[in-house]
Amino acid sequence: MRYFGYGSNLDLEDLRRYCARRDLALGRFEAVGPAWLPDHALAFHYYSHGRGGGALDVVPARGSAVPGVLFEVDEGARRVLDLKEGAGSRYEVREVTVLREDGSAERAFTYMVLPEFREGRHVEPTTEYVSIVRRGLEAHGMPSEPLDDAAANRRPRPLPDEIFVYGTLKRGHCRAHLLGETLAEEAEIAGELVDLGAYPGLRLAGPGVQPGVVHGELHRTRLLHEGGDLAELLQHLDEVEDFLGWDLLDGSMYHRALVRARAASGTRLAWTYVYRGTEPRPVIEDGVWRGE
């Protein structure tokens, strides 16, 4: 089974010390790779007696994504995690959709603080706890800025703060106005474009997908959508792209995904929309959608 970790469980040494103190066998606990919990942010609003300060939780925040790691665990590891997290007494087990950086989406379980144990205020974490989480993030090549923001009780920044577009949202096309006055540059990602008539669909690596390059634009939103405007923009784009939500992927025409986009200024993580249809469609061989 798949588990998404975002806090102290990212640090394997901390988890092993917990098991050693209680004479527990961890079982299978293998990292699958980096992953992100979309439309959530980190928060310190729970007091952990074991840590002597705040311990992490995740809360809804459209446009932000929580960095973490996807693990493959067996029943033994699941029992250890349930015990360590106080499943049912302090935290609850939640099924979530997490995103990989290749654009794929996977279901996993994670832990969130039960509502009755949220303080309703910031609970300062100890330096030791923050260091444990940071060490786990860095060990897996994940950024620690969201952790630092949460520890300092700063408003979460949009992460990622860029959108890769390849169809009607490109400059000069019919929906470009929806993005507003963003800063844009040409970019590309791995995958293929299929022709859906009035608009294209992006398919990423997988069965039946021809490996290739999709050309589009990378729009930077941080400067022009500060103060929460990115959340409003993504909500509008989700509606336009017929993305119904992370628990309704099967009924969605597209889903919002994370990809690594390559531009002249560098390679960066960005939001994009992936076509979910599986029926045969004509492939746009050069990866450039030109419209009418």
PDB file of C-alpha atoms in Angstrom:
ATOM      1  CA  MET A   1       0.000   0.000   0.000  1.00  0.00           C
ATOM      2  CA  ARG A   2       1.109   3.588  -0.586  1.00  0.00           C
ATOM      3  CA  TYR A   3       1.707   6.111   2.190  1.00  0.00           C
ATOM      4  CA  PHE A   4       2.373   9.843   1.744  1.00  0.00           C
ATOM      5  CA  GLY A   5       4.660  11.307   4.378  1.00  0.00           C
ATOM      6  CA  TYR A   6       5.213  15.038   4.867  1.00  0.00           C
ATOM      7  CA  GLY A   7       6.562  15.421   8.407  1.00  0.00           C
ATOM      8  CA  SER A   8       8.926  13.669  10.782  1.00  0.00           C
ATOM      9  CA  ASN A   9       8.368  10.267   9.142  1.00  0.00           C
ATOM     10  CA  LEU A  10      10.451  11.497   6.214  1.00  0.00           C
ATOM     11  CA  ASP A  11      13.500  11.078   8.425  1.00  0.00           C
ATOM     12  CA  LEU A  12      14.129   7.347   8.586  1.00  0.00           C
ATOM     13  CA  GLU A  13      16.496   7.641  11.549  1.00  0.00           C
ATOM     14  CA  ASP A  14      13.819   9.361  13.631  1.00  0.00           C
ATOM     15  CA  LEU A  15      11.348   6.622  12.734  1.00  0.00           C
ATOM     16  CA  ARG A  16      13.861   3.898  13.587  1.00  0.00           C
ATOM     17  CA  ARG A  17      14.570   5.499  16.966  1.00  0.00           C
ATOM     18  CA  TYR A  18      10.845   5.471  17.700  1.00  0.00           C
ATOM     19  CA  CYS A  19      10.677   1.759  16.874  1.00  0.00           C
ATOM     20  CA  ALA A  20      13.774   0.955  18.942  1.00  0.00           C
ATOM     21  CA  ARG A  21      12.398   2.690  22.053  1.00  0.00           C
ATOM     22  CA  ARG A  22       9.250   0.555  21.850  1.00  0.00           C
ATOM     23  CA  ASP A  23      10.812  -2.660  20.569  1.00  0.00           C
ATOM     24  CA  LEU A  24       8.780  -2.495  17.343  1.00  0.00           C
ATOM     25  CA  ALA A  25       9.631  -4.017  13.964  1.00  0.00           C
ATOM     26  CA  LEU A  26       9.130  -1.372  11.287  1.00  0.00           C
ATOM     27  CA  GLY A  27       8.422  -3.757   8.430  1.00  0.00           C
ATOM     28  CA  ARG A  28       8.572  -2.678   4.812  1.00  0.00           C
ATOM     29  CA  PHE A  29       8.975   1.078   4.488  1.00  0.00           C
ATOM     30  CA  GLU A  30      10.444   1.857   1.069  1.00  0.00           C
ATOM     31  CA  ALA A  31      10.579   5.252  -0.619  1.00  0.00           C
ATOM     32  CA  VAL A  32       8.916   5.239  -4.045  1.00  0.00           C
ATOM     33  CA  GLY A  33       9.914   8.826  -4.751  1.00  0.00           C
ATOM     34  CA  PRO A  34       9.082  12.495  -4.227  1.00  0.00           C
ATOM     35  CA  ALA A  35       5.409  13.454  -4.353  1.00  0.00           C
ATOM     36  CA  TRP A  36       3.195  16.447  -3.640  1.00  0.00           C
ATOM     37  CA  LEU A  37      -0.157  16.804  -1.893  1.00  0.00           C
ATOM     38  CA  PRO A  38      -2.004  19.303  -4.104  1.00  0.00           C
ATOM     39  CA  ASP A  39      -4.140  22.189  -2.874  1.00  0.00           C
ATOM     40  CA  HIS A  40      -2.847  21.870   0.691  1.00  0.00           C
ATOM     41  CA  ALA A  41      -0.329  23.685   2.870  1.00  0.00           C
ATOM     42  CA  LEU A  42       1.608  22.841   6.017  1.00  0.00           C
ATOM     43  CA  ALA A  43       0.393  24.180   9.362  1.00  0.00           C
ATOM     44  CA  PHE A  44       1.468  24.081  12.997  1.00  0.00           C
ATOM     45  CA  HIS A  45      -1.750  24.192  15.020  1.00  0.00           C
ATOM     46  CA  TYR A  46      -1.375  20.987  17.038  1.00  0.00           C
ATOM     47  CA  TYR A  47       0.616  20.586  20.253  1.00  0.00           C
ATOM     48  CA  SER A  48       2.551  17.329  20.504  1.00  0.00           C
ATOM     49  CA  HIS A  49       3.492  16.343  24.058  1.00  0.00           C
ATOM     50  CA  GLY A  50       6.009  13.892  22.647  1.00  0.00           C
ATOM     51  CA  ARG A  51       7.749  16.648  20.671  1.00  0.00           C
ATOM     52  CA  GLY A  52       7.294  19.377  23.268  1.00  0.00           C
ATOM     53  CA  GLY A  53       5.873  21.801  20.710  1.00  0.00           C
ATOM     54  CA  GLY A  54       3.967  22.066  17.483  1.00  0.00           C
ATOM     55  CA  ALA A  55       3.748  19.116  15.094  1.00  0.00           C
ATOM     56  CA  LEU A  56       2.788  19.309  11.461  1.00  0.00           C
ATOM     57  CA  ASP A  57      -0.629  19.045   9.888  1.00  0.00           C
ATOM     58  CA  VAL A  58      -1.879  19.801   6.373  1.00  0.00           C
ATOM     59  CA  VAL A  59      -4.785  22.122   5.603  1.00  0.00           C
ATOM     60  CA  PRO A  60      -6.652  22.988   2.372  1.00  0.00           C
ATOM     61  CA  ALA A  61      -4.962  25.740   0.315  1.00  0.00           C
ATOM     62  CA  ARG A  62      -5.767  25.826  -3.390  1.00  0.00           C
ATOM     63  CA  GLY A  63      -2.728  26.543  -5.524  1.00  0.00           C
ATOM     64  CA  SER A  64      -0.203  25.309  -2.972  1.00  0.00           C
ATOM     65  CA  ALA A  65       1.243  21.813  -2.790  1.00  0.00           C
ATOM     66  CA  VAL A  66       2.870  20.090   0.167  1.00  0.00           C
ATOM     67  CA  PRO A  67       6.229  18.445  -0.599  1.00  0.00           C
ATOM     68  CA  GLY A  68       6.706  14.938   0.698  1.00  0.00           C
ATOM     69  CA  VAL A  69       7.541  11.385  -0.245  1.00  0.00           C
ATOM     70  CA  LEU A  70       5.473   8.444  -1.422  1.00  0.00           C
ATOM     71  CA  PHE A  71       6.328   5.196   0.372  1.00  0.00           C
ATOM     72  CA  GLU A  72       5.402   1.575  -0.217  1.00  0.00           C
ATOM     73  CA  VAL A  73       4.546   0.032   3.161  1.00  0.00           C
ATOM     74  CA  ASP A  74       3.314  -3.322   4.410  1.00  0.00           C
ATOM     75  CA  GLU A  75       0.845  -4.047   7.219  1.00  0.00           C
ATOM     76  CA  GLY A  76       3.634  -4.033   9.799  1.00  0.00           C
ATOM     77  CA  ALA A  77       4.776  -0.552   8.835  1.00  0.00           C
ATOM     78  CA  ARG A  78       1.164   0.616   8.696  1.00  0.00           C
ATOM     79  CA  ARG A  79       0.634  -0.519  12.309  1.00  0.00           C
ATOM     80  CA  VAL A  80       3.774   1.334  13.399  1.00  0.00           C
ATOM     81  CA  LEU A  81       2.658   4.507  11.614  1.00  0.00           C
ATOM     82  CA  ASP A  82      -0.833   4.296  13.122  1.00  0.00           C
ATOM     83  CA  LEU A  83       0.666   3.954  16.592  1.00  0.00           C
ATOM     84  CA  LYS A  84       3.224   6.728  16.107  1.00  0.00           C
ATOM     85  CA  GLU A  85       0.661   9.165  14.704  1.00  0.00           C
ATOM     86  CA  GLY A  86      -2.017   8.327  17.247  1.00  0.00           C
ATOM     87  CA  ALA A  87      -4.451   7.279  14.526  1.00  0.00           C
ATOM     88  CA  GLY A  88      -7.982   7.722  15.806  1.00  0.00           C
ATOM     89  CA  SER A  89      -6.925   9.635  18.903  1.00  0.00           C
ATOM     90  CA  ARG A  90      -4.857  12.591  17.661  1.00  0.00           C
ATOM     91  CA  TYR A  91      -4.574  12.179  13.904  1.00  0.00           C
ATOM     92  CA  GLU A  92      -6.963  10.530  11.470  1.00  0.00           C
ATOM     93  CA  VAL A  93      -6.105   8.430   8.434  1.00  0.00           C
ATOM     94  CA  ARG A  94      -7.152  10.076   5.184  1.00  0.00           C
ATOM     95  CA  GLU A  95      -7.122   8.790   1.606  1.00  0.00           C
ATOM     96  CA  VAL A  96      -5.645  11.455  -0.675  1.00  0.00           C
ATOM     97  CA  THR A  97      -4.468  11.961  -4.239  1.00  0.00           C
ATOM     98  CA  VAL A  98      -0.791  12.854  -4.516  1.00  0.00           C
ATOM     99  CA  LEU A  99       1.057  14.048  -7.601  1.00  0.00           C
ATOM    100  CA  ARG A 100       4.365  12.847  -8.995  1.00  0.00           C
ATOM    101  CA  GLU A 101       6.599  15.167 -11.002  1.00  0.00           C
ATOM    102  CA  ASP A 102       6.014  13.134 -14.170  1.00  0.00           C
ATOM    103  CA  GLY A 103       2.394  14.326 -14.177  1.00  0.00           C
ATOM    104  CA  SER A 104       0.904  11.140 -12.757  1.00  0.00           C
ATOM    105  CA  ALA A 105      -1.555  11.014  -9.863  1.00  0.00           C
ATOM    106  CA  GLU A 106      -1.686   8.257  -7.251  1.00  0.00           C
ATOM    107  CA  ARG A 107      -3.880   7.430  -4.277  1.00  0.00           C
ATOM    108  CA  ALA A 108      -2.246   7.059  -0.891  1.00  0.00           C
ATOM    109  CA  PHE A 109      -3.078   7.333   2.781  1.00  0.00           C
ATOM    110  CA  THR A 110      -1.733  10.029   5.064  1.00  0.00           C
ATOM    111  CA  TYR A 111      -2.465  11.499   8.481  1.00  0.00           C
ATOM    112  CA  MET A 112      -4.261  14.733   9.394  1.00  0.00           C
ATOM    113  CA  VAL A 113      -4.926  16.188  12.839  1.00  0.00           C
ATOM    114  CA  LEU A 114      -8.419  15.546  14.158  1.00  0.00           C
ATOM    115  CA  PRO A 115     -10.442  18.804  14.282  1.00  0.00           C
ATOM    116  CA  GLU A 116     -10.863  18.699  18.068  1.00  0.00           C
ATOM    117  CA  PHE A 117      -7.081  18.779  18.536  1.00  0.00           C
ATOM    118  CA  ARG A 118      -6.425  21.800  16.332  1.00  0.00           C
ATOM    119  CA  GLU A 119      -5.584  24.743  18.564  1.00  0.00           C
ATOM    120  CA  GLY A 120      -7.009  27.434  16.303  1.00  0.00           C
ATOM    121  CA  ARG A 121      -3.718  29.290  16.609  1.00  0.00           C
ATOM    122  CA  HIS A 122      -0.085  28.823  15.666  1.00  0.00           C
ATOM    123  CA  VAL A 123       1.756  26.364  17.917  1.00  0.00           C
ATOM    124  CA  GLU A 124       5.484  26.994  17.692  1.00  0.00           C
ATOM    125  CA  PRO A 125       7.525  23.872  16.928  1.00  0.00           C
ATOM    126  CA  THR A 126      10.852  23.079  18.546  1.00  0.00           C
ATOM    127  CA  THR A 127      14.051  23.647  16.618  1.00  0.00           C
ATOM    128  CA  GLU A 128      14.770  19.919  16.895  1.00  0.00           C
ATOM    129  CA  TYR A 129      11.457  18.936  15.289  1.00  0.00           C
ATOM    130  CA  VAL A 130      11.905  21.360  12.391  1.00  0.00           C
ATOM    131  CA  SER A 131      15.430  20.042  11.858  1.00  0.00           C
ATOM    132  CA  ILE A 132      14.161  16.447  11.708  1.00  0.00           C
ATOM    133  CA  VAL A 133      11.583  17.312   9.058  1.00  0.00           C
ATOM    134  CA  ARG A 134      14.062  19.417   7.081  1.00  0.00           C
ATOM    135  CA  ARG A 135      16.586  16.586   7.128  1.00  0.00           C
ATOM    136  CA  GLY A 136      13.965  14.217   5.740  1.00  0.00           C
ATOM    137  CA  LEU A 137      12.933  16.613   2.982  1.00  0.00           C
ATOM    138  CA  GLU A 138      16.500  17.310   1.925  1.00  0.00           C
ATOM    139  CA  ALA A 139      17.356  13.596   1.914  1.00  0.00           C
ATOM    140  CA  HIS A 140      14.749  13.148  -0.802  1.00  0.00           C
ATOM    141  CA  GLY A 141      15.605  16.311  -2.739  1.00  0.00           C
ATOM    142  CA  MET A 142      12.471  18.187  -1.719  1.00  0.00           C
ATOM    143  CA  PRO A 143      12.290  21.904  -0.856  1.00  0.00           C
ATOM    144  CA  SER A 144      12.075  23.049   2.755  1.00  0.00           C
ATOM    145  CA  GLU A 145      10.660  26.549   2.122  1.00  0.00           C
ATOM    146  CA  PRO A 146       7.055  25.473   2.878  1.00  0.00           C
ATOM    147  CA  LEU A 147       8.269  24.020   6.187  1.00  0.00           C
ATOM    148  CA  ASP A 148      10.078  27.252   7.050  1.00  0.00           C
ATOM    149  CA  ASP A 149       6.992  29.316   6.198  1.00  0.00           C
ATOM    150  CA  ALA A 150       4.794  27.135   8.401  1.00  0.00           C
ATOM    151  CA  ALA A 151       7.272  27.152  11.298  1.00  0.00           C
ATOM    152  CA  ALA A 152       7.426  30.968  11.160  1.00  0.00           C
ATOM    153  CA  ASN A 153       3.625  31.233  10.820  1.00  0.00           C
ATOM    154  CA  ARG A 154       3.944  32.930   7.442  1.00  0.00           C
ATOM    155  CA  ARG A 155       1.191  32.758   4.861  1.00  0.00           C
ATOM    156  CA  PRO A 156       1.908  29.830   2.488  1.00  0.00           C
ATOM    157  CA  ARG A 157       3.278  30.894  -0.868  1.00  0.00           C
ATOM    158  CA  PRO A 158       1.881  29.389  -4.070  1.00  0.00           C
ATOM    159  CA  LEU A 159       3.977  26.357  -4.898  1.00  0.00           C
ATOM    160  CA  PRO A 160       4.500  25.931  -7.735  1.00  0.00           C
ATOM    161  CA  ASP A 161       3.810  29.464  -8.909  1.00  0.00           C
ATOM    162  CA  GLU A 162       3.898  28.811 -12.669  1.00  0.00           C
ATOM    163  CA  ILE A 163       1.516  27.255 -15.195  1.00  0.00           C
ATOM    164  CA  PHE A 164       2.521  25.442 -18.380  1.00  0.00           C
ATOM    165  CA  VAL A 165      -0.023  25.962 -21.179  1.00  0.00           C
ATOM    166  CA  TYR A 166      -0.059  24.371 -24.620  1.00  0.00           C
ATOM    167  CA  GLY A 167      -3.454  25.109 -26.195  1.00  0.00           C
ATOM    168  CA  THR A 168      -6.174  27.731 -26.036  1.00  0.00           C
ATOM    169  CA  LEU A 169      -4.519  29.449 -23.044  1.00  0.00           C
ATOM    170  CA  LYS A 170      -1.436  30.361 -25.094  1.00  0.00           C
ATOM    171  CA  ARG A 171      -0.874  33.975 -26.071  1.00  0.00           C
ATOM    172  CA  GLY A 172      -2.950  34.947 -29.082  1.00  0.00           C
ATOM    173  CA  HIS A 173      -5.566  32.225 -28.557  1.00  0.00           C
ATOM    174  CA  CYS A 174      -9.145  32.385 -27.382  1.00  0.00           C
ATOM    175  CA  ARG A 175      -8.619  31.766 -23.660  1.00  0.00           C
ATOM    176  CA  ALA A 176      -5.340  33.624 -23.155  1.00  0.00           C
ATOM    177  CA  HIS A 177      -7.171  36.435 -21.359  1.00  0.00           C
ATOM    178  CA  LEU A 178      -7.991  34.091 -18.474  1.00  0.00           C
ATOM    179  CA  LEU A 179      -4.354  34.173 -17.337  1.00  0.00           C
ATOM    180  CA  GLY A 180      -4.220  37.962 -17.110  1.00  0.00           C
ATOM    181  CA  GLU A 181      -0.975  39.905 -17.432  1.00  0.00           C
ATOM    182  CA  THR A 182       1.447  37.133 -16.563  1.00  0.00           C
ATOM    183  CA  LEU A 183       5.134  36.890 -17.422  1.00  0.00           C
ATOM    184  CA  ALA A 184       5.496  34.199 -20.076  1.00  0.00           C
ATOM    185  CA  GLU A 185       8.309  32.414 -21.870  1.00  0.00           C
ATOM    186  CA  GLU A 186       8.461  29.544 -24.302  1.00  0.00           C
ATOM    187  CA  ALA A 187       8.917  26.142 -22.691  1.00  0.00           C
ATOM    188  CA  GLU A 188       8.585  22.427 -23.355  1.00  0.00           C
ATOM    189  CA  ILE A 189       7.752  19.225 -21.508  1.00  0.00           C
ATOM    190  CA  ALA A 190       7.948  15.517 -22.302  1.00  0.00           C
ATOM    191  CA  GLY A 191       4.772  13.934 -23.672  1.00  0.00           C
ATOM    192  CA  GLU A 192       2.515  14.116 -26.699  1.00  0.00           C
ATOM    193  CA  LEU A 193      -0.306  16.326 -27.939  1.00  0.00           C
ATOM    194  CA  VAL A 194      -3.456  14.886 -29.458  1.00  0.00           C
ATOM    195  CA  ASP A 195      -5.917  16.785 -31.643  1.00  0.00           C
ATOM    196  CA  LEU A 196      -9.374  17.058 -30.057  1.00  0.00           C
ATOM    197  CA  GLY A 197     -10.744  19.415 -32.700  1.00  0.00           C
ATOM    198  CA  ALA A 198     -11.093  22.909 -31.266  1.00  0.00           C
ATOM    199  CA  TYR A 199      -8.387  22.288 -28.680  1.00  0.00           C
ATOM    200  CA  PRO A 200      -5.563  19.836 -27.920  1.00  0.00           C
ATOM    201  CA  GLY A 201      -5.052  17.279 -25.179  1.00  0.00           C
ATOM    202  CA  LEU A 202      -1.804  16.571 -23.364  1.00  0.00           C
ATOM    203  CA  ARG A 203      -0.829  12.983 -22.708  1.00  0.00           C
ATOM    204  CA  LEU A 204       2.225  12.134 -20.661  1.00  0.00           C
ATOM    205  CA  ALA A 205       4.460   9.088 -20.601  1.00  0.00           C
ATOM    206  CA  GLY A 206       2.547   5.833 -20.326  1.00  0.00           C
ATOM    207  CA  PRO A 207       1.069   2.936 -22.311  1.00  0.00           C
ATOM    208  CA  GLY A 208       0.308   3.962 -25.885  1.00  0.00           C
ATOM    209  CA  VAL A 209       1.890   7.404 -25.536  1.00  0.00           C
ATOM    210  CA  GLN A 210       4.520   8.262 -28.117  1.00  0.00           C
ATOM    211  CA  PRO A 211       7.576   9.757 -26.385  1.00  0.00           C
ATOM    212  CA  GLY A 212       8.147  13.266 -27.641  1.00  0.00           C
ATOM    213  CA  VAL A 213       8.213  16.942 -26.779  1.00  0.00           C
ATOM    214  CA  VAL A 214       5.242  19.247 -26.232  1.00  0.00           C
ATOM    215  CA  HIS A 215       5.895  22.935 -26.872  1.00  0.00           C
ATOM    216  CA  GLY A 216       4.029  25.638 -25.004  1.00  0.00           C
ATOM    217  CA  GLU A 217       4.445  28.551 -22.626  1.00  0.00           C
ATOM    218  CA  LEU A 218       5.412  28.853 -18.993  1.00  0.00           C
ATOM    219  CA  HIS A 219       3.462  31.596 -17.226  1.00  0.00           C
ATOM    220  CA  ARG A 220       4.862  32.977 -13.998  1.00  0.00           C
ATOM    221  CA  THR A 221       2.163  33.971 -11.552  1.00  0.00           C
ATOM    222  CA  ARG A 222       3.979  34.921  -8.353  1.00  0.00           C
ATOM    223  CA  LEU A 223       4.428  38.614  -9.169  1.00  0.00           C
ATOM    224  CA  LEU A 224       0.921  39.136 -10.464  1.00  0.00           C
ATOM    225  CA  HIS A 225      -1.152  36.841  -8.271  1.00  0.00           C
ATOM    226  CA  GLU A 226       0.101  37.604  -4.784  1.00  0.00           C
ATOM    227  CA  GLY A 227      -2.383  37.602  -1.964  1.00  0.00           C
ATOM    228  CA  GLY A 228      -4.268  34.479  -2.950  1.00  0.00           C
ATOM    229  CA  ASP A 229      -5.171  35.375  -6.535  1.00  0.00           C
ATOM    230  CA  LEU A 230      -3.527  32.186  -7.801  1.00  0.00           C
ATOM    231  CA  ALA A 231      -6.118  30.146  -5.921  1.00  0.00           C
ATOM    232  CA  GLU A 232      -8.907  32.051  -7.653  1.00  0.00           C
ATOM    233  CA  LEU A 233      -7.206  31.674 -11.028  1.00  0.00           C
ATOM    234  CA  LEU A 234      -6.743  27.919 -10.627  1.00  0.00           C
ATOM    235  CA  GLN A 235     -10.332  27.485  -9.496  1.00  0.00           C
ATOM    236  CA  HIS A 236     -11.462  29.186 -12.706  1.00  0.00           C
ATOM    237  CA  LEU A 237      -9.084  27.148 -14.856  1.00  0.00           C
ATOM    238  CA  ASP A 238     -10.212  23.923 -13.163  1.00  0.00           C
ATOM    239  CA  GLU A 239     -13.773  24.727 -14.215  1.00  0.00           C
ATOM    240  CA  VAL A 240     -12.752  25.628 -17.763  1.00  0.00           C
ATOM    241  CA  GLU A 241     -10.721  22.423 -18.137  1.00  0.00           C
ATOM    242  CA  ASP A 242     -13.511  20.260 -16.662  1.00  0.00           C
ATOM    243  CA  PHE A 243     -11.393  19.143 -13.725  1.00  0.00           C
ATOM    244  CA  LEU A 244     -13.880  18.107 -11.044  1.00  0.00           C
ATOM    245  CA  GLY A 245     -11.484  17.546  -8.157  1.00  0.00           C
ATOM    246  CA  TRP A 246      -8.966  15.081  -6.799  1.00  0.00           C
ATOM    247  CA  ASP A 247     -11.639  12.644  -5.616  1.00  0.00           C
ATOM    248  CA  LEU A 248     -13.469  12.768  -8.963  1.00  0.00           C
ATOM    249  CA  LEU A 249     -10.653  12.114 -11.423  1.00  0.00           C
ATOM    250  CA  ASP A 250     -12.566   9.429 -13.313  1.00  0.00           C
ATOM    251  CA  GLY A 251     -15.320  11.907 -14.190  1.00  0.00           C
ATOM    252  CA  SER A 252     -12.949  14.698 -15.230  1.00  0.00           C
ATOM    253  CA  MET A 253     -11.931  15.442 -18.811  1.00  0.00           C
ATOM    254  CA  TYR A 254      -8.593  16.870 -17.628  1.00  0.00           C
ATOM    255  CA  HIS A 255      -6.802  16.856 -14.308  1.00  0.00           C
ATOM    256  CA  ARG A 256      -4.400  19.414 -12.921  1.00  0.00           C
ATOM    257  CA  ALA A 257      -0.928  17.918 -12.713  1.00  0.00           C
ATOM    258  CA  LEU A 258       2.666  18.788 -11.888  1.00  0.00           C
ATOM    259  CA  VAL A 259       5.359  18.636 -14.565  1.00  0.00           C
ATOM    260  CA  ARG A 260       8.949  19.726 -15.026  1.00  0.00           C
ATOM    261  CA  ALA A 261       8.931  22.402 -17.737  1.00  0.00           C
ATOM    262  CA  ARG A 262      12.146  23.333 -19.554  1.00  0.00           C
ATOM    263  CA  ALA A 263      12.660  26.968 -20.538  1.00  0.00           C
ATOM    264  CA  ALA A 264      15.650  29.106 -21.469  1.00  0.00           C
ATOM    265  CA  SER A 265      15.781  30.384 -17.890  1.00  0.00           C
ATOM    266  CA  GLY A 266      15.856  26.874 -16.408  1.00  0.00           C
ATOM    267  CA  THR A 267      13.770  23.807 -15.598  1.00  0.00           C
ATOM    268  CA  ARG A 268      11.013  24.357 -13.057  1.00  0.00           C
ATOM    269  CA  LEU A 269       7.990  22.670 -11.557  1.00  0.00           C
ATOM    270  CA  ALA A 270       4.685  23.928 -12.951  1.00  0.00           C
ATOM    271  CA  TRP A 271       0.981  23.208 -12.986  1.00  0.00           C
ATOM    272  CA  THR A 272      -0.574  21.959 -16.202  1.00  0.00           C
ATOM    273  CA  TYR A 273      -3.693  20.094 -17.343  1.00  0.00           C
ATOM    274  CA  VAL A 274      -3.490  16.497 -18.568  1.00  0.00           C
ATOM    275  CA  TYR A 275      -6.103  14.961 -20.864  1.00  0.00           C
ATOM    276  CA  ARG A 276      -7.696  11.877 -19.292  1.00  0.00           C
ATOM    277  CA  GLY A 277      -9.333  10.402 -22.390  1.00  0.00           C
ATOM    278  CA  THR A 278      -7.990   7.045 -23.552  1.00  0.00           C
ATOM    279  CA  GLU A 279      -9.652   6.722 -26.957  1.00  0.00           C
ATOM    280  CA  PRO A 280      -7.439   6.963 -30.079  1.00  0.00           C
ATOM    281  CA  ARG A 281      -6.875  10.545 -31.243  1.00  0.00           C
ATOM    282  CA  PRO A 282      -4.672  12.024 -33.985  1.00  0.00           C
ATOM    283  CA  VAL A 283      -1.247  12.912 -32.626  1.00  0.00           C
ATOM    284  CA  ILE A 284       0.162  16.388 -33.317  1.00  0.00           C
ATOM    285  CA  GLU A 285       3.545  15.147 -34.433  1.00  0.00           C
ATOM    286  CA  ASP A 286       5.637  18.282 -33.858  1.00  0.00           C
ATOM    287  CA  GLY A 287       4.108  18.928 -30.430  1.00  0.00           C
ATOM    288  CA  VAL A 288       2.876  22.404 -31.363  1.00  0.00           C
ATOM    289  CA  TRP A 289      -0.831  23.280 -31.316  1.00  0.00           C
ATOM    290  CA  ARG A 290      -1.531  26.160 -33.678  1.00  0.00           C
ATOM    291  CA  GLY A 291      -5.325  26.333 -33.548  1.00  0.00           C
ATOM    292  CA  GLU A 292      -7.388  27.631 -36.422  1.00  0.00           C
TER     293      GLU A 292
END
